[in-house]
Short mmCIF file of C-alpha atoms in Angstrom, two decimals:
data_model
loop_
_atom_site.label_atom_id
_atom_site.label_comp_id
_atom_site.label_asym_id
_atom_site.label_seq_id
_atom_site.Cartn_x
_atom_site.Cartn_y
_atom_site.Cartn_z
CA MET E 26 -16.91 7.41 6.91
CA THR E 27 -13.28 6.90 5.98
CA ALA E 28 -10.25 8.88 7.06
CA PRO E 29 -6.78 9.11 5.50
CA ILE E 30 -4.69 5.99 6.15
CA ASP E 31 -1.57 6.60 8.23
CA VAL E 32 0.74 3.82 7.02
CA SER E 33 2.72 3.98 10.26
CA LEU E 34 -0.39 2.80 12.13
CA LEU E 35 -0.48 -0.36 10.01
CA THR E 36 2.86 -1.55 11.38
CA THR E 37 1.19 -2.92 14.52
CA LEU E 38 -1.18 -5.85 14.66
CA GLU E 39 -3.88 -3.72 16.27
CA GLY E 40 -3.57 -1.02 13.63
CA TRP E 41 -3.48 -3.47 10.75
CA ASN E 42 -6.54 -5.40 11.98
CA ARG E 43 -8.42 -2.14 12.37
CA GLU E 44 -7.64 -1.25 8.76
CA ALA E 45 -8.35 -4.76 7.47
CA SER E 46 -11.81 -4.78 9.04
CA ARG E 47 -12.63 -1.14 8.25
CA ARG E 48 -15.78 -0.76 6.16
CA LEU E 49 -15.01 1.40 3.17
CA ALA E 50 -18.05 3.56 2.55
CA ALA E 51 -18.81 7.19 1.84
CA PRO E 52 -20.91 9.03 4.43
CA ASP E 53 -24.60 9.44 3.74
CA LEU E 54 -25.55 13.09 3.35
CA ALA E 55 -28.70 12.39 5.36
CA ASP E 56 -26.47 11.61 8.35
CA CYS E 57 -24.31 14.73 7.95
CA ALA E 58 -24.68 18.28 9.13
CA PRO E 59 -27.41 20.07 7.10
CA LYS E 60 -26.48 22.24 4.17
CA GLY E 61 -25.22 25.65 5.27
CA THR E 62 -23.99 24.44 8.66
CA GLN E 63 -20.61 25.81 9.69
CA VAL E 64 -18.31 22.78 9.95
CA GLY E 65 -15.15 22.18 11.95
CA LEU E 66 -11.97 20.26 11.16
CA LEU E 67 -13.40 16.99 12.49
CA ASP E 68 -16.61 17.18 10.47
CA PRO E 69 -17.23 13.70 8.96
CA ARG E 70 -17.46 14.97 5.40
CA LEU E 71 -14.33 17.10 5.74
CA MET E 72 -12.45 14.08 7.09
CA TYR E 73 -13.85 11.80 4.40
CA HIS E 74 -12.73 14.10 1.61
CA GLY E 75 -9.23 14.04 3.06
CA ASP E 76 -8.70 10.75 1.25
CA MET E 77 -12.04 9.42 -0.04
CA LEU E 78 -12.38 5.81 -1.18
CA PRO E 79 -9.74 3.79 -3.05
CA VAL E 80 -10.56 4.15 -6.74
CA ILE E 81 -10.18 0.98 -8.79
CA THR E 82 -7.56 1.90 -11.36
CA PRO E 83 -6.57 -0.54 -14.12
CA ALA E 84 -3.34 -1.30 -12.23
CA LEU E 85 -5.17 -1.95 -8.96
CA ARG E 86 -7.73 -4.20 -10.64
CA ARG E 87 -5.00 -6.27 -12.33
CA GLY E 88 -2.80 -6.30 -9.22
CA LEU E 89 -5.60 -7.59 -7.01
CA LEU E 90 -6.37 -10.34 -9.51
CA ASP E 91 -2.74 -11.47 -9.88
CA ALA E 92 -2.13 -11.38 -6.14
CA ARG E 93 -5.31 -13.32 -5.33
CA ARG E 94 -4.37 -16.07 -7.79
CA LEU E 95 -0.86 -16.48 -6.43
CA LEU E 96 -1.82 -16.22 -2.76
CA ARG E 97 -4.64 -18.72 -3.19
CA LYS E 98 -2.15 -21.20 -4.64
CA SER E 99 0.36 -20.56 -1.87
CA LEU E 100 -2.18 -21.56 0.78
CA PHE E 101 -1.90 -25.16 -0.35
CA SER E 102 1.79 -25.30 -1.36
CA THR E 103 3.94 -27.41 0.94
CA LEU E 104 7.23 -27.87 -0.93
CA GLY E 105 9.82 -25.15 -1.42
CA ARG E 106 9.51 -21.46 -0.75
CA SER E 107 6.35 -19.63 -1.69
CA THR E 108 6.55 -17.45 -4.79
CA ASP E 109 6.96 -13.82 -3.81
CA LEU E 110 5.55 -10.74 -5.55
CA VAL E 111 7.10 -7.42 -6.53
CA LEU E 112 5.09 -4.20 -6.62
CA ASP E 113 6.83 -1.47 -8.61
CA GLY E 114 6.03 1.88 -10.19
CA ASP E 115 6.79 5.58 -10.14
CA ARG E 116 6.06 7.75 -7.14
CA GLY E 117 2.41 8.78 -6.96
CA THR E 118 1.00 5.85 -8.90
CA GLY E 119 -0.75 4.17 -5.96
CA LYS E 120 1.69 1.41 -4.97
CA SER E 121 1.07 1.57 -1.21
CA THR E 122 -2.69 1.67 -1.79
CA MET E 123 -2.42 -1.47 -3.90
CA LEU E 124 -0.25 -3.15 -1.26
CA ILE E 125 -2.77 -2.40 1.49
CA GLN E 126 -5.75 -3.53 -0.61
CA ILE E 127 -4.00 -6.81 -1.45
CA GLY E 128 -3.43 -7.41 2.25
CA ARG E 129 -7.02 -6.52 3.12
CA GLY E 130 -8.32 -8.84 0.42
CA PHE E 131 -6.15 -11.76 1.50
CA GLN E 132 -7.11 -11.42 5.15
CA ALA E 133 -10.78 -11.29 4.17
CA LEU E 134 -10.27 -14.43 2.06
CA ILE E 135 -8.75 -16.29 5.01
CA GLU E 136 -11.52 -15.24 7.38
CA GLN E 137 -14.21 -16.08 4.84
CA TYR E 138 -13.06 -19.67 4.27
CA PHE E 139 -11.52 -20.58 7.61
CA GLY E 140 -13.71 -18.56 9.96
CA PRO E 141 -12.71 -15.97 12.55
CA ASP E 142 -9.87 -16.86 14.91
CA PRO E 143 -8.43 -14.29 17.36
CA ASN E 144 -5.16 -16.24 17.45
CA ARG E 145 -4.63 -16.16 13.70
CA ILE E 146 -2.39 -13.49 12.13
CA PRO E 147 -2.72 -13.98 8.35
CA VAL E 148 -0.88 -10.79 7.37
CA VAL E 149 2.13 -8.91 8.72
CA PHE E 150 2.76 -5.35 7.47
CA ILE E 151 6.19 -3.75 7.94
CA THR E 152 8.12 -0.83 6.54
CA VAL E 153 11.86 -0.89 5.94
CA PRO E 154 13.55 0.06 9.24
CA PRO E 155 15.85 3.10 9.48
CA GLU E 156 18.76 0.90 10.61
CA ARG E 157 19.53 -2.18 8.50
CA GLU E 158 22.99 -3.32 9.52
CA SER E 159 22.10 -6.67 11.10
CA ASN E 160 19.44 -9.31 11.61
CA LEU E 161 18.59 -7.56 14.88
CA HIS E 162 17.56 -4.42 12.99
CA TRP E 163 15.49 -6.40 10.49
CA SER E 164 13.81 -8.42 13.23
CA LEU E 165 12.55 -5.35 15.10
CA PRO E 166 9.71 -4.25 12.75
CA PHE E 167 8.38 -7.83 12.84
CA ALA E 168 8.65 -7.94 16.63
CA GLU E 169 6.92 -4.59 16.97
CA PHE E 170 4.09 -5.65 14.67
CA LEU E 171 3.57 -8.80 16.74
CA ALA E 172 3.84 -6.83 20.03
CA LEU E 173 6.86 -8.85 21.19
CA ASN E 174 8.91 -7.11 23.86
CA HIS E 175 12.40 -6.51 22.50
CA THR E 176 13.85 -4.33 25.23
CA LEU E 177 15.82 -5.28 28.32
CA ASN E 178 13.80 -2.71 30.21
CA PRO E 179 10.34 -1.88 28.81
CA GLN E 180 10.68 1.62 30.30
CA ASP E 181 13.87 2.25 28.34
CA ARG E 182 13.28 1.56 24.66
CA THR E 183 16.89 2.33 23.78
CA ARG E 184 18.07 -0.89 25.45
CA ARG E 185 17.16 -3.57 22.97
CA THR E 186 17.56 -7.29 23.21
CA VAL E 187 19.40 -9.54 20.80
CA ASP E 188 18.08 -10.69 17.43
CA MET E 189 14.33 -11.37 17.66
CA THR E 190 14.13 -13.57 14.55
CA GLU E 191 13.46 -16.86 16.35
CA PRO E 192 10.62 -15.51 18.54
CA VAL E 193 9.17 -13.77 15.49
CA ALA E 194 9.34 -16.94 13.38
CA HIS E 195 7.78 -18.98 16.18
CA VAL E 196 4.83 -16.61 16.61
CA MET E 197 4.25 -16.27 12.87
CA LYS E 198 4.24 -20.04 12.43
CA GLN E 199 1.92 -20.64 15.37
CA ALA E 200 -0.41 -17.83 14.22
CA GLY E 201 -0.64 -19.13 10.65
CA THR E 202 0.94 -16.07 9.03
CA ARG E 203 1.01 -16.51 5.25
CA LEU E 204 1.70 -13.03 3.88
CA VAL E 205 4.27 -10.35 4.71
CA LEU E 206 3.89 -6.91 3.13
CA VAL E 207 7.14 -4.93 2.95
CA ASP E 208 6.61 -1.27 2.06
CA GLY E 209 9.46 1.08 1.16
CA ILE E 210 11.89 -1.56 -0.15
CA ASN E 211 13.43 1.23 -2.25
CA ARG E 212 15.08 2.54 0.94
CA VAL E 213 17.40 -0.47 1.00
CA GLN E 214 20.82 0.70 -0.22
CA ASP E 215 22.89 -1.24 -2.76
CA ASN E 216 25.32 -2.47 -0.12
CA GLU E 217 22.42 -3.68 2.06
CA ILE E 218 20.54 -5.75 -0.51
CA ARG E 219 22.28 -9.05 0.09
CA ALA E 220 21.92 -8.96 3.89
CA ALA E 221 18.29 -7.86 3.67
CA PHE E 222 17.17 -10.62 1.34
CA ASP E 223 19.24 -13.26 3.10
CA TYR E 224 17.22 -12.31 6.16
CA PHE E 225 13.88 -12.47 4.34
CA GLU E 226 14.72 -15.87 2.88
CA ALA E 227 15.82 -17.23 6.25
CA LEU E 228 12.54 -16.08 7.78
CA GLN E 229 10.65 -17.54 4.85
CA ASP E 230 12.34 -20.92 5.35
CA ARG E 231 11.01 -20.98 8.92
CA THR E 232 7.46 -19.86 8.15
CA ASN E 233 6.63 -20.53 4.45
CA VAL E 234 5.18 -17.03 4.07
CA THR E 235 4.84 -15.09 0.83
CA PHE E 236 6.56 -11.70 0.67
CA ILE E 237 5.36 -8.74 -1.36
CA TYR E 238 8.10 -6.15 -1.84
CA CYS E 239 6.79 -2.67 -2.63
CA GLY E 240 8.66 0.45 -3.72
CA THR E 241 9.90 2.44 -6.69
CA GLY E 242 12.58 0.36 -8.40
CA ALA E 243 11.56 -2.77 -6.47
CA ARG E 244 11.97 -5.02 -9.51
CA GLU E 245 15.64 -4.14 -9.91
CA ILE E 246 16.29 -4.45 -6.17
CA VAL E 247 14.69 -7.88 -5.92
CA HIS E 248 16.30 -9.03 -9.18
CA GLU E 249 19.73 -8.13 -7.89
CA ALA E 250 19.04 -9.84 -4.58
CA ARG E 251 17.78 -13.07 -6.15
CA TYR E 252 19.92 -13.36 -9.26
CA ASP E 253 22.92 -11.06 -9.61
CA LYS E 254 24.37 -11.84 -6.20
CA ARG E 255 24.41 -15.54 -7.08
CA ARG E 256 25.68 -15.21 -10.66
CA LYS E 257 29.20 -16.30 -9.77
CA ASN E 258 27.82 -19.53 -8.28
CA LEU E 259 25.65 -20.48 -11.25
CA PRO E 260 26.58 -23.30 -13.64
CA ASP E 261 28.24 -22.17 -16.86
CA VAL E 262 25.19 -23.22 -18.87
CA VAL E 263 23.07 -20.46 -17.32
CA LYS E 264 25.70 -17.79 -16.73
CA GLY E 265 25.06 -14.68 -18.75
CA LYS E 266 21.31 -15.23 -18.94
CA THR E 267 19.23 -12.26 -17.87
CA TYR E 268 15.57 -12.13 -17.01
CA PHE E 269 13.16 -9.27 -16.74
CA SER E 270 12.19 -10.81 -13.41
CA ASP E 271 11.96 -14.32 -12.04
CA LEU E 272 9.03 -13.21 -9.90
CA PRO E 273 5.62 -11.78 -10.85
CA VAL E 274 5.77 -7.98 -11.02
CA LEU E 275 2.70 -5.87 -10.31
CA TRP E 276 3.01 -2.46 -11.97
CA ALA E 277 1.38 0.71 -10.76
CA GLY E 278 1.68 3.18 -13.60
CA VAL E 279 0.53 6.52 -14.91
CA ILE E 280 -2.97 6.30 -16.40
CA PRO E 281 -3.03 7.42 -20.04
CA TYR E 282 -5.76 9.75 -21.25
CA GLY E 283 -8.64 7.68 -22.56
CA ASP E 284 -11.42 5.41 -21.37
CA ASP E 285 -9.52 4.21 -18.29
CA TRP E 286 -8.87 7.79 -17.22
CA HIS E 287 -12.51 8.78 -17.77
CA SER E 288 -13.60 5.83 -15.59
CA VAL E 289 -11.27 6.89 -12.78
CA VAL E 290 -12.51 10.49 -12.89
CA GLN E 291 -16.10 9.29 -12.90
CA ALA E 292 -15.42 7.07 -9.87
CA PHE E 293 -14.02 10.06 -7.97
CA GLU E 294 -17.06 12.11 -8.90
CA GLU E 295 -19.50 9.41 -7.79
CA ASP E 296 -17.76 9.24 -4.41
CA LEU E 297 -18.05 12.98 -3.73
CA ARG E 298 -20.38 14.02 -0.93
CA LEU E 299 -21.12 17.66 -1.74
CA TYR E 300 -24.57 19.22 -1.50
CA ASP E 301 -24.47 21.29 -4.71
CA HIS E 302 -22.10 19.40 -7.00
CA LYS E 303 -23.64 18.63 -10.39
CA PRO E 304 -22.92 15.09 -11.61
CA GLY E 305 -20.81 15.05 -14.75
CA THR E 306 -18.89 18.25 -13.97
CA LEU E 307 -15.58 16.47 -13.34
CA VAL E 308 -16.08 14.08 -16.24
CA LYS E 309 -16.44 17.08 -18.57
CA LEU E 310 -13.14 18.34 -17.15
CA SER E 311 -11.45 14.99 -17.71
CA ARG E 312 -8.85 16.28 -20.21
CA TYR E 313 -8.07 19.28 -18.01
CA LEU E 314 -7.63 16.98 -15.00
CA HIS E 315 -5.22 14.78 -16.96
CA GLN E 316 -3.20 17.80 -18.02
CA ARG E 317 -3.06 19.02 -14.41
CA THR E 318 -2.03 15.66 -12.94
CA GLY E 319 -0.13 13.93 -15.74
CA GLY E 320 -2.25 10.83 -15.13
CA TYR E 321 -0.86 10.26 -11.62
CA ILE E 322 -3.56 8.93 -9.32
CA ALA E 323 -1.97 10.52 -6.23
CA SER E 324 -2.01 13.96 -7.85
CA LEU E 325 -5.63 13.52 -8.94
CA ASN E 326 -6.53 12.48 -5.40
CA ASP E 327 -4.80 15.57 -3.96
CA LEU E 328 -6.50 17.89 -6.43
CA ILE E 329 -10.06 16.59 -6.01
CA CYS E 330 -9.84 16.07 -2.24
CA GLN E 331 -8.50 19.56 -1.56
CA ALA E 332 -11.10 21.10 -3.87
CA ALA E 333 -13.90 19.18 -2.14
CA GLN E 334 -12.76 20.26 1.32
CA GLU E 335 -12.44 23.85 0.19
CA ALA E 336 -15.94 23.74 -1.30
CA ILE E 337 -17.33 22.50 2.03
CA GLU E 338 -15.54 25.12 4.12
CA THR E 339 -16.27 28.12 1.88
CA ALA E 340 -19.82 27.37 0.77
CA THR E 341 -22.25 30.27 1.15
CA ALA E 342 -25.61 31.25 -0.29
CA SER E 343 -23.80 32.80 -3.26
CA ALA E 344 -21.03 30.17 -3.46
CA PRO E 345 -22.51 26.67 -3.88
CA GLU E 346 -20.85 23.66 -2.30
CA ALA E 347 -19.43 22.29 -5.54
CA ILE E 348 -16.15 21.76 -7.41
CA THR E 349 -15.64 24.14 -10.32
CA LYS E 350 -12.77 24.66 -12.74
CA GLN E 351 -12.11 28.01 -11.11
CA LEU E 352 -11.66 26.28 -7.77
CA LEU E 353 -9.46 23.56 -9.29
CA ASP E 354 -7.28 26.23 -10.91
CA ASP E 355 -6.63 27.67 -7.47
CA ILE E 356 -5.49 24.37 -5.91
CA ARG E 357 -1.74 23.68 -5.98
CA ILE E 358 -0.59 20.06 -6.22
CA GLY E 359 2.83 20.40 -7.88
CA ARG E 360 2.20 18.85 -11.28
CA GLY E 361 0.43 21.15 -13.72
CA ASP E 362 0.34 24.18 -11.41
CA SER E 363 0.34 27.58 -13.08
CA ARG E 364 3.12 29.91 -11.99
#
């Protein structure tokens, strides 16, 4: 069984390790309450259909491949900073899902080849903190992930210590951390970009980690941080040059109607766990589903998951436990809703 991922729970080592080791599998109907049983909110199938399994979209497939190649190389690089990655795309295109799956895959790769080690911390997952005025603010999400006490009095969390960068860097280096996932980089304001990336680079110099920056508009943010802020210091021979990006960019985009879309819809349908759903029903509604969602994977997930949960809760002898167009028409997701 899977349950919806609360990203905030991934910002601690315990929460991240739980997610990284979680077995992604749909529940077996043979292990679920029999057909016709009244179910409650914590019914395994109801919980499962709250998020279902990550569907391999074209963007996710390509992103996992590109990330694996770069991260595999970085494991054996000793000179200079590791090459970072940028994960960009519109809202609702699956960026955070891709970020999490990249982290899961990398941690599995480390454990597969180097064996289990309770003292190793291959991956650190943080979100952009609400306060970003100083190194102290930027050090806190790292310290919290690593469970480092950063308060003068543990009973009074408003009394924080000084900058935690050095303890953080020490622990990351000792624990063999090689990847830092930064979600929500779009929350960094224009006047904060320089300080933020100066901090990331200083931490990188101490640990040789690879950063993946994720958020809508991440390419422009990282480009400005790495290139525009240094333009005045560049030699004349390179001044005026512009680059799409000097780092690999992973794009999470809208899925156009066609074979890729049909495959995604089919994957959702295969992952359903409904007693009366007829295989092929959603695939036949593929064009309708694209019109409803605009090709956004998040909207498709909302539509199918809500419909599946509704089918489970309202199933009766005269109302089979299945997703129909009539039911889909009644689900509101924002995009494509009728007035």
